[in-house]
Structure formats: C-alpha cells, structure tokens
Amino acid sequence: MTDNSIQKTTVNLDGLLEILGKNLYSSPNIALRELIQNASDACERHRIESKETRQYSIRLKCNDETQQLIISDNGSGLSKQELQEFLATIGSGYSRVLRNKTGSKDIIGYFGLGFLSAYVVAKKVEVVTTSYKSPNETWKFTSTKGKTYSISPAPNSQVGTTVTLYLKDEFISLSHASFVDSLIERYCCLLQIPIFLNDFEDPLNNLQPPWYEEENTPPIRRRKLALDFANVFEDTFEPIVTFRIPNNNELDLKGVLWVQGGSTYASSDNRNISVFIRNMFITDEDKELFPSWAGFCGGVLETNKFQPTASRESLQKDDYYFRVKSYLNEFLASELRRVALEEPAAWRRILSRHNQAMLGAAISSDRLFETIHKSLKIPTTEGDLTIPSLLKRSENKIFTKISSQSGHEEILFRARGIPLVKGYLFASLGFCQKYHAVHGVPIETIGTKSSRETVFPSHPPGSYEDELLFRRLFESEKHEVTFTHFKPHHIPLLVIEDADVITKKRIEDDEADQRISSAALSLARLETKQLDAKRERIIFINLENNLIKKIPYLEAAKQEKIKKLLISLMELLCLEPSHQDQDLDVVFSQFNSALLFFIENGTS
Amino acid sequence: MNIWKWVIDRHDRLDEEGHSELAGLIYDIALKSDDELEIVDQIFHQAIPLCRSLEDKWLELYFRHWRLQAYILKNYEAKGFLKEAISLLDFAYTEDTNECPQRICVVQDLAACYGIKDGPGYVEERVKVCKETLEQIDGSWACYRCIGSELIEAYMDAKQYDIATTELATLKKELHKHDQTDADMQLTQAELLIETGQIDAAWDFIKNATNPDGGDSYDVSLKLTKARILCKQKNWNEVLKICPSYEYISKFAKHFNEWTDIQLQLVQAKVVTNDKSLRFRFHKLSNDLEQKGANRISFEVYERLIELCLLTKESFRAEIALKRMKSLCENFHRDMGAKSVIHQLDDRIRAITISNEQVNFKNADELIAYEFATETAEILALNAAIEHWPENVDLLVRKCKLYDACFEKEKSFALLSKAYEEHESSKLELEYGSAFIKKHGFEHYAQVFSMLEIEGFSKKRIWNRGFLHFEQLEKTNKTEALKVLKQIEGYWSDDVYLMDKFAQTFIALDQYKEASIYRQKQIEAEPDNIDHKWDLLISATLDDNVGIIVKTAQALEHSVETTGKFHEDNQSLIRIKTINDEDEEQLLIAKRIGPVLARVETVSHITDESQLYGREIVFDPRSLNQLDQIDEEGRACDIEGDYTYLYASIKILHSSPYQTFTIDGVHPGADAISQLIDSLEKSGFVFDLRYDDYYPLYWKEGVDTEMEANGIYAYILVNPNSSLETLNDILSSFNETIEHPLIWPKLSEHLEDIATLQKQEKIAEKYGITEE
C-alpha cells in the first residue's frame, strides 16, 4: 500500500549548515561580508520605505576577550513578524523582495542565505532590533546553531539592528580588529554607507570611486584620483595609466581600468580585475573578463547587472557577462589607441614597460594594430627596431628567424647588415605576419624553401662546362649544388640543410620501423614519398664571387684544394658559434683576398 | 598513466630551478590551445628555444604537440602542418623521447591531419593507426579519449555507424573502468545519434551537456550540435536563437562544416534569406578550407554553396564552385563518390534557365552604379555592356572585381592583364600595376613597367605609373624616387601635390634649397594656403636661408629678428618629440627660438650616446597636442596635464654637441655649490644637478667613527669652444676649499690625468662612491 498524502521533508540543519558553510562559501570570513550587506540593505530599506533622510552608518565592535563580533546599523530594523519571516526561515530574504518591489540598485542581498553564514562562524547569534514601523518595540532574537530560536521583548533602543556573534573557537579571528579591518577594506571598500570599527572616528571604507566624481572635475584631477584609486587594487605593479569607463554606457557598467607599471615576462598573464556588485566585492578571480592579450592590465568593475552565483563569490557566465567581456575588449583597445595618439608621455611609459606584450595585443586587435604598429619595437639581430626602421634597413622586406640558433643563411644577413626579426621571442613573428597581411610587405622566414628562393635566386653558370665542373667538385651523396648570386659578393658559398629531406630520410629509413609503430609510420610515409629531393644539404654557389669565378681556370689539384678550403670554412662557421660574434664581413673579406692571393701567386 | 603528472612535476622543478618563464608557458599553451591560436603561436616560438637551451626534449615534444593541436584540430590547418606532424612523429619516437607519455598524442596529431585532409578517403589508415595506438595504452591515459574520438570519427566518416556505436561503448567502458571522464566524447556520441536518426535521444543526451575544460570552442560546438538536432525537429526559431553568428564561427575552421549545414537547412526552410551576402560567406568558408588543405570538408561546403546558388539560379558562382570541387577531387586519397556528386551538380547547373534581369542601362556608369541581386545577372549585364561599350575600362575593372569577389584571383589578374594589353588607360595602369606589384613584387614590376617606356602615354597614365614607382621607391631609394618625380613633372609641372612630394623628398635627401623652391611654387599656386608657408619655413630654416625665413614669418604675422629668430623675450618653452638612435621616442624640453626652430634645454642622461642639450632642432609647427584643458588653478594645459605645446622633430641640426662630465662626492653645502655654479657659468659651463636629496654617503673617519652625509651628483656640460683644462682648474680649486673633496673621474680620464684619477679613485673608495 502506498501513502499518497503530502509529507514535509525533514531537514538535518546541523548537516546542512556544515555543508553550506563548507561548500557555499570558500571562506567563512564571507560571513562578515554577508552581515554587513544585510546591514546595508536595512539602511537602504529604511531610506526607501520611511521616506526619511538620516545619516546611515554601520558600526562594528570586536572583542577578542569575549570572542564577540557585534554589527549594528541604524537602518529599518525588523518587526517581530519580520524576525520570524526573514531570520528564522533560511533562504527567505527581504532584500530580493524589496529590490523587486522598488527596483533599488543599492540593495545587495539576493538569496536570503546571508544570515545563514552567521551560524557557520558563531555558536550563538543574538539580534536586537527595533523596527522603524514600531519604534517603541524592541525585540531580541537568540539562536544557538540556528536550530532553535527564541524571540523576546527587549529594553527599547533606537531604530536599527544589532547582531552579536558569539564566535566559535575556529573563527576567533573575526573578533580581532586588525583582521576585521582588512576584511572590510577588501569587501566593503566601495560601500557608500560608512562603516566604523570599535571607537575609531574615521570610517574604514572612505574610498571614493572615480565614477562618483562630479562631471565637472578637471580632467587632470580626475586622472590623479583614478590613479590613486587603482593603486589600492594593484598590489604587484603600480598602475601607470588609467582608463575610466564612461558613465551611461549601455551596459550600466562602472569602472576604472589601468595599465600596470611592470610585468614578469612579456607572455605573463597578470590580469587583475576586481568585480563589485552593488558596491560589494564579489571576486577577483574572473580575469577572463579582460581579453587574453591584456596580461598587463588591471581593473575594478562595479555594476548591478552581473549575476553572482549563490555564494556571491563568482559570477554567472550569462549573456551580460559575455557582453561585458566583449565591451572591455573593445574599450581597452580603443583607450590604448587613444593614448598612443593623444598622450605621448603616457604612451612612452606604456611602451617602455610593455613593448613586447603590446606586440601581442596588436596581433589580437586590428584597431590597436592600426594605431600602434609604427611605434612598437621588434626584437631583431640588430637590436630592437620599429617597423619603419626595420623596413629601411631590410630593403622594405621583413626577414625572420624562428630559431635562436644561427645557421648559414643568417651569416648572409649579418654580413649585409640586414636585421632578422627574432621570431622566437614573444609575439614578434605574429606581429610581423600581421604587418605583412595588412600592408603587403613581403615576409620571409629564413630556413624555409620560399625564403631561399628569394635570397638565392637561381642563376646558371655561363657555360655547361662550368656547371659540370662545379657539380663534380661540390656535389656528393649528401650535397646538392644550386647556382645563384647574392650580396655581399665576397661570400663564395653557403651550405644549408634541407629539413624536409632529413625528415624524409629518417622516416623512410628501415631504422624507423624499429622505433615507430607501423600504422603511424605508413601514414607518415604516404606524405614523405611525394617529396622528390634526396640530398640533405644544398650548397649555394655565389657566381658573383671572384674566387668562384677563378675556379674554372685553375688546375685540377688546386680546384680540389679550394673546394676543401671553402667547405671546411663553412663547416667551421656552422659548428663554431663563437666565431659568429666576430665581424663576419671582415672575416670573409680577408679570407677572400687571402685565397685570391694564393691563387694568383700560384703557390701551393 | 597520469599523463599530466610529469608535466606538473616538470613545471614545479623548472620553477624551483629559476626557469619560471618556461614553467609559466607550460600551462599557458594548453589553456590557450582551444580558442587563441595567435597566443599559442607566440607561446610556442618563445618556449622552443628555452626548451632547447635546457636540452629538454620531452618539453619540446609537449610544446610542439600542443601547437599542432591548436592548428590541426581547431583550425584544420592540414596543408601547412602535415610536415610538422610527420617531423614530430619522428622526433617523438627517438631514444630521448620514447619514454615521454606525450608521444602517444603525436599519433593523433598525424591521424587528425589526414582526417582533415580527406577524412573518408583515409578511413582505413586512420582506423589502423588509432587501433594500433589504443592497444598500447589503457583508459587511464588522457589521450585514450582523444585517440578514441579520432577512431569514432573515422568510422563516422565511413558512415559505419554501427561499428562506431559499438566502439564508442567499448571506449567509454574502458574509461569508466579507470574512473576517467568521458565528457570529451559527449558531442561525438550526440553526432552519432543524429546520424542514426535518434534525434530525440540525441537531444536528451546533449541538452544538459557541459565540459568545464572545453573553453569557448566547446560551447560553440555544443550550440551547433544542438542546432543540428533542432533542425531535424524543424524547430527553426530555436535554431535561429542558438546557432552562433557567422562573425563568431568564421574564426574557427572546425565549425565551418556544421554551420553551413545548418544555414543551408534554414534557407531550405525559408527561414533565412538566400542572398548574395550569405553565398559570399559560404564561398569564403569553402575557399578558406581549401587553402588550409581541408579538402573533403571544403568539397562539402562548396556543394552546399552550389545548393544555395541553384535555389537562386546563380549559375556564375555555382560554376566557379564546381570548378573548385573538381580540383579538390584530384587531391582525394579515395574518391568515395565525389565524382558522382560532381556529375550530378554539373547537370543541375547546366539545367538552370537564366532569366536575365531586365534592366536597360543608358550608359556604362548607370550599370556600374547598379546593385545586382545575383552575380550571374551582373556578369551577363557586364558582358553585354562590354560588347556594347568595348572601350569602357570601368566595365572591365568591375568585371575583374566580380571575379575577385568570387575568389578567382588568377582569372581576375588575367582579365586585367588582357585589358591592359588591349586598352590605353590610366585606370588600368593603376589597377593592373597595383595588382602586379602585389602578385610579383616591385622589382619585377619595375622591369616590366619601366619609367623609360612612357612615350605616347596620356598625362594621367604617366601620373599613375609614376606614382606606383614613386610610392615603392620612396621607402627604399629616395634618389631614384626623385628621378621618377622629375619624369612626372615633365607632364604635371603645376600640380601642387607633386610639388609637395618633391619638397619632402628633397628634405629627406638634405637638399633644402631645392625643397624651398618647391615650397615657394606651392605658395604661388595656392597663395591662401598657410600650410605651404609653414612648410617653406621648415625648408628655409633647414637651409639657414634667413631672408626667406624673415619674409615668410612676417607673412604669417610672426615677428622675427633679422637673424630669422625670435627676440629673446618672445622665446617660449615647448616640447619636442624626437626619435633617438635607439629608435625610441624622446620628449625634450626646448626653447622655441624661431618659428620652426628650437634649442634643447633638456640635459640628456650621461649614458645617452649624444648629448642633445643646446642642439637646435627644426620641428613641424603643427602641434601634436592642444592646450584645451584647464587645471585646478585655471591654467591651460593639454590632456596629460602639460602646459607646453608638443611638436614633432624634423631634424636635429649638426651643431657640435656638448660633452658631459660628472662630479660626485659629499655635498659641500648649498653656499659652496652656489659659488661653484657661479664660477662654472662664468666660464661658459652648464651645471646640472642630478640628485642630492636622496643620496646618502657613508664612510669611516679614523678607525671606528661611522660618518654619514648627503652626497651630490651633477653633470657639467662643456660646449665645444670651452677648455677642459679650465674646467679641471675650477674643480681642483674648488676642492681645496671644501672639507670632503669631490671627484670627476670622467674628465680626468679624458685629460689623461692619471695622477688625479688615482687620487680620485681613493676618494671614491673612502666615501663609497660607486660609478654610475
């Protein structure tokens, strides 16, 4: 037989509190934020419902001897019925009711779970409250562990609420003034109602967000205030330039963003963003709100439109979240663009600290690229250069290298004084590729087949006999000869490895069967079989070189000696990197004239 | 096998060993590989040299694999990265790497490359590779899921859904056995259900799917899968709501296939308009896929494009798409019915009956301004018009642009080339010339389109050819650029723009007299344009032509003395923006001593190669800032709070620079320093205090007495006419009057005064003065 009547479920409040305390909030310190938020909402409720103006305040008292934390406000207070309805019933908050009713942006609470956090940190909670609706009645609510409660009349006090937490031993830190001070600074620094601690006369939260400044504040002052404000939130890198989100934007978003005054590495992601909802701190973990290229930026955002999660420690990834993300991407790009155009001193400060990171930013943002591409410096083998300087020195082409190791092709560039962009450093290759895509300037990465065709144009020798001679002299099982001409003419030849052929040989070698599984190897061989070239090294012979020109006129023995000399020189240059730090142009010149002398004088 | 364990261990070890830069990149590349290709590339190029410097082949393998993941799996770059996938396979199975867990993933990279190149064509090979690899690992490996997904996709490409379903169940079982998530396989499973007609089951399966590690890319894939299910359910409104926009999906090639499939269904359901823009988008996506070497998917997207074209009788674009399909077909490993699809589409395109858009154009201009609904209508109208007005090159150019818009660049270039041969036209000179430079580079252009072969050309044509040469040459060879301008001048001597180019080029070549001549010509041509007068002031100042400066300044109502400079009382402070030898922007404070001439007041840092103090700079008088803000005290300032105008430097004049020396030591007191400054200034030296306030010096007097006092550090600038010996004498005499002697090692070194230098070394040692 089944019982179809509706039954109430039973709740194990002890267990529930433990679960909520441990899982809903990442830190029980959040309890303080939640209770201050309740106090703030009570003040706002009073302002809305009583139509009365008063100087609202929240007062905290910490007593580490008695292990108490007391939070008082002079807001609306609660009637007996409200005490029962809102404090004694978990999940039922008045804040949401009131916000929905009035549309007030200053009411913070959402889930009615805030008061629950008190039970997480306190063994006993006492609330003494006087409602503005019945100022002659004061009620005392007492609850131990939240399981039972009592409400009794109390001696009449002024309108408002005082919550006393008798802290559990493990949360005794909440009764230490210095600790509470630090929590208030973190969570409540933007709250507009002053919060006083113990007997201090000055409120703890006296930070004035720049978006509340009067519109006619002079821009210079506004800038200084924004910088001071940003400094409060930026622990690691002092802000150097700030951008204020314009008021009245379509997202109803307020905030200040900034560029940090330092960084760890160009690729480091130091995005630092603090999010407040209705002036209450929610999270500084949502750095994805900034574009990923903005690893050198920080910001504070405040809005009533973000939807927090139940713990109010993170944001829901809803449509609004993504709209803000997209807005911030555009905003940061356009502000950096504006600074580049209008504020040369600030722009210099940014560049001196974040040049390489800005290369990355320019790759990701077309608008930013368009404005700043000329002022960014690219790391090259001839020092850091701007694009105009680079193009001036490399005949309006961009040559890059993607390995930090030097090869023969690089020798040529160094001898010519043509800078090679260090493509292996953060963002430099991508930036050049973008410049190529936008401005059509040719870009070549040395070591690739296409760059070789540009650097070493094909140029057959004058006669078939000469060609045969050079092939006989220089070609081998490993070496292929290509005839070309290049500057400077005193470099006779260069030897370059063909990476594709090397891979092909390794993949097709029987030895590969021993180490790579057969199906994968077969798949790889499908591709390598299509490659015709067989020799691993290509010797580019410079037919404009005087030495090379003389070779056909030498006797066979000398030809062989010259060939050996040349090849060994090239090997030496390749294998001995320390030599490459010398002035190669001079080395080649001397080498060339010495050999010429040797040939012309006919000594062996 | 916890594949991440070694990565995490290696990360921590690198951090401990002080290689935090490389350590940071390890996690970055994996996190960004989903959605941020540009950043992946940046990280990769930074990381590889670091790995190689540490000779850490495992890490190199790791970074190379993640880059391939980003390029191949997310962006379908099969063409460009197949070689790298093969090279990485070779690298991953060597003595140094064959214990690295990541080596398994490399097999997936390679298999995926072939899958993207021609999924159905390589099914057999992919299945073999995946199975072989799965046999080497178990469900505890993270890559078990990736290889497993690759296997299922291979079966799905072969439309072997039964086998795919069985294999998927086996894979999931193995994963569960090892307590591993199968979240990565959710979408594959949903696709399988869709393909086997289990639409409702697919929806139930996918509706609440999440993958917290999946990134934006997963979210888009999920939306597209849901949209495909909704299409099957004919729930078009929901499809419209959920399907991501073109702008979004166009960034990630892996979404092109599904998106075009959904859009075609929306068109067929008459929910989305089949307009030119949509067809262009399909064409762009298929062309992009073709360029990436994603042959089979490109083929399929072209097929959908043709379906769109057939619905609107758009035979022109359809024929182009069909041509591309035929070409792609050549690259397939196995045909898999492709030729048959082509035949059918060919027949259907041929069957299109075109009703020409009945528009009667009175002239060619009217046609060019007309917005056609289809490219077919446009090409027909253009062809008819070209027949009617064969000499009208605007029509020919428009036709070329139409081919461009259909990704037929070669055809467009060939048409331009033909038109150029057949017509004498300035417009074609520009259009074809520009296209030629873009395609073959300027060197080749200069050979084919020589400035020596312009006889008989119209004036406009000479202008266009000339400026194509000039614009390229002015970047690399100003002398040659000038020669070109002179050739143009023979035909356009009274053109103000040309005069401007002349003046600019002459200035760049330091030929200021000639520049002034052209500036004067500009003034004659446009006497009311004051910019020309300012420009003349620049060239005249560079040329030091006082007569012109005085006359022109007066014409601009600026009062200058007979020297061409302002009276001392009228010289104001300004700032000059210049570029130093290090290619860095510098902001210098300067005195504006003439209309476009300033003298630098900023003392440069001693480590700067050239001291700019006292140098004269010719600047552009059009200020870079505006003093349009008011500070708190009501003073005018610019947006950065500066009170002076900022100008761009044109040239730093070759006056002999000041030399800079330093003095250093214990501060002798304000009065003493004041006396020193007086004596220095009387002898023409410039004293520049660098710091004294926060410069404490500590030393010992006797054995134990610790002393502390403020130090002083200053520059002394010496102009080329002053004697260094005099400076040395002044400083030496001054030293005799003070308790703690100062030092000036740089000067002593310069004077080769070894004795003084040694004495100063001892002083420096005593007071703990370190060299800057």
XYZ file of C-alpha atoms in Angstrom, chain A residues 218-221 223 265-269 271 288 291-293 322 325 338 340-349 359-361 363-364 375 377 384-387 389-392 395-397 402-405 423-430 433 439 441 500 502-503 506-507 511 515-528 530-531, chain B residues 18-22 25 28 32 36 38-39 41-50 52 71 82-83 86-95 98 107 110-111 114 117 122 125-126 128-130 132-133 136 216 219 333 438 441 443 472 475-476 575 577 579-580 582-587 624-625 629-632 637-643 646:
166
model
C 39.060 68.824 -14.025
C 40.485 66.002 -16.144
C 43.921 66.260 -14.552
C 42.475 65.818 -11.087
C 43.200 61.276 -13.676
C 57.575 38.291 -18.698
C 56.049 39.530 -21.922
C 53.890 36.437 -22.050
C 52.874 36.614 -18.396
C 49.238 36.918 -17.637
C 45.372 40.428 -15.483
C 38.723 36.248 -18.315
C 40.901 39.948 -23.332
C 43.736 37.470 -23.052
C 46.144 39.910 -24.713
C 29.833 37.968 -22.303
C 33.728 40.822 -21.889
C 43.697 56.931 -27.827
C 49.009 56.258 -28.409
C 47.522 59.112 -30.402
C 46.968 61.750 -27.767
C 49.219 61.138 -24.796
C 52.804 60.702 -25.911
C 54.281 60.727 -22.418
C 51.876 58.090 -21.141
C 52.363 56.054 -24.267
C 56.125 56.110 -23.776
C 55.634 54.867 -20.239
C 53.061 43.364 -29.853
C 50.816 40.538 -28.703
C 47.952 42.926 -28.072
C 48.140 40.977 -33.081
C 44.827 40.335 -31.377
C 55.719 52.774 -32.509
C 59.742 47.789 -31.348
C 65.148 46.371 -31.158
C 63.704 48.254 -34.104
C 60.420 49.814 -35.064
C 58.773 48.627 -38.244
C 63.443 51.342 -39.167
C 63.364 47.647 -39.844
C 61.983 48.147 -43.345
C 64.504 50.887 -44.065
C 65.020 46.911 -48.254
C 61.321 47.001 -47.484
C 61.073 43.314 -46.669
C 62.359 31.214 -35.757
C 65.245 29.549 -34.003
C 67.696 31.146 -31.640
C 70.445 29.066 -33.217
C 60.641 35.264 -34.343
C 61.210 33.030 -31.348
C 60.538 35.852 -28.936
C 57.038 36.523 -27.724
C 54.741 37.932 -30.395
C 57.446 39.197 -32.740
C 56.743 36.753 -35.557
C 52.987 37.098 -35.266
C 52.977 38.364 -40.109
C 50.462 46.189 -45.590
C 55.212 43.912 -47.256
C 62.312 18.149 -45.300
C 66.321 14.973 -43.494
C 62.889 14.067 -42.112
C 64.663 9.335 -41.232
C 61.042 8.343 -41.781
C 65.580 2.043 -38.640
C 61.054 2.731 -33.206
C 57.727 3.912 -34.704
C 54.613 1.786 -34.814
C 53.808 0.525 -38.271
C 50.425 2.119 -38.969
C 51.609 5.571 -37.924
C 54.757 5.148 -39.966
C 52.806 4.107 -43.053
C 50.660 7.195 -42.707
C 53.734 9.418 -42.472
C 55.362 7.718 -45.428
C 52.316 8.442 -47.581
C 53.417 12.064 -47.452
C 57.223 11.777 -47.468
C 55.820 12.584 -52.500
C 58.989 14.553 -51.859
C 64.634 29.506 -11.641
C 63.170 28.871 -15.101
C 59.845 30.410 -14.203
C 59.325 31.884 -17.673
C 59.305 28.444 -19.296
C 54.378 28.755 -20.608
C 49.561 28.636 -20.877
C 45.055 28.696 -24.901
C 43.524 31.501 -29.022
C 47.675 33.658 -32.082
C 48.679 33.341 -28.483
C 51.952 30.675 -31.639
C 53.525 33.367 -29.515
C 53.996 30.986 -26.616
C 55.370 28.282 -28.890
C 58.004 30.465 -30.500
C 59.076 31.678 -27.104
C 59.134 28.242 -25.492
C 61.020 26.156 -28.043
C 64.378 27.982 -27.762
C 64.055 27.790 -23.974
C 66.354 23.586 -26.473
C 46.411 24.318 -35.610
C 51.335 17.870 -42.082
C 55.115 18.118 -42.446
C 55.496 13.939 -39.526
C 58.614 15.600 -38.198
C 57.158 15.472 -34.691
C 56.314 11.790 -35.071
C 59.952 11.178 -35.970
C 61.067 13.293 -33.016
C 58.652 11.608 -30.593
C 59.993 8.135 -31.190
C 63.688 8.509 -30.586
C 65.839 7.255 -27.763
C 60.255 7.284 -26.392
C 49.982 9.936 -33.385
C 49.163 12.893 -37.552
C 45.944 10.896 -37.888
C 44.860 13.028 -42.652
C 42.821 16.404 -45.450
C 41.836 7.857 -45.281
C 44.618 4.164 -42.467
C 43.180 6.220 -39.611
C 44.539 1.205 -38.266
C 46.618 3.893 -36.598
C 44.073 4.546 -33.855
C 47.314 0.262 -33.018
C 47.789 3.168 -30.625
C 49.495 0.465 -26.437
C 34.581 28.756 -25.858
C 30.430 25.948 -26.198
C 43.051 9.756 -51.461
C 51.003 42.673 -55.133
C 56.717 42.433 -56.141
C 61.410 44.595 -58.552
C 57.661 51.955 -53.675
C 60.641 53.684 -48.970
C 63.946 52.297 -50.196
C 58.416 70.214 -26.060
C 59.151 64.683 -29.797
C 63.400 59.547 -32.167
C 66.797 58.717 -30.710
C 67.886 53.537 -30.161
C 64.735 54.050 -32.186
C 62.921 55.293 -29.101
C 60.712 58.300 -28.778
C 62.144 61.077 -26.641
C 60.347 64.127 -25.312
C 50.723 67.351 -31.610
C 48.681 68.449 -28.613
C 42.167 71.654 -20.729
C 42.153 73.720 -17.568
C 43.983 72.628 -14.434
C 42.831 73.193 -10.875
C 47.128 72.530 -20.245
C 46.841 69.524 -22.517
C 45.103 66.276 -21.748
C 48.177 64.918 -19.995
C 48.480 67.988 -17.782
C 51.405 69.507 -19.687
C 51.469 73.243 -20.138
C 54.427 69.464 -28.268
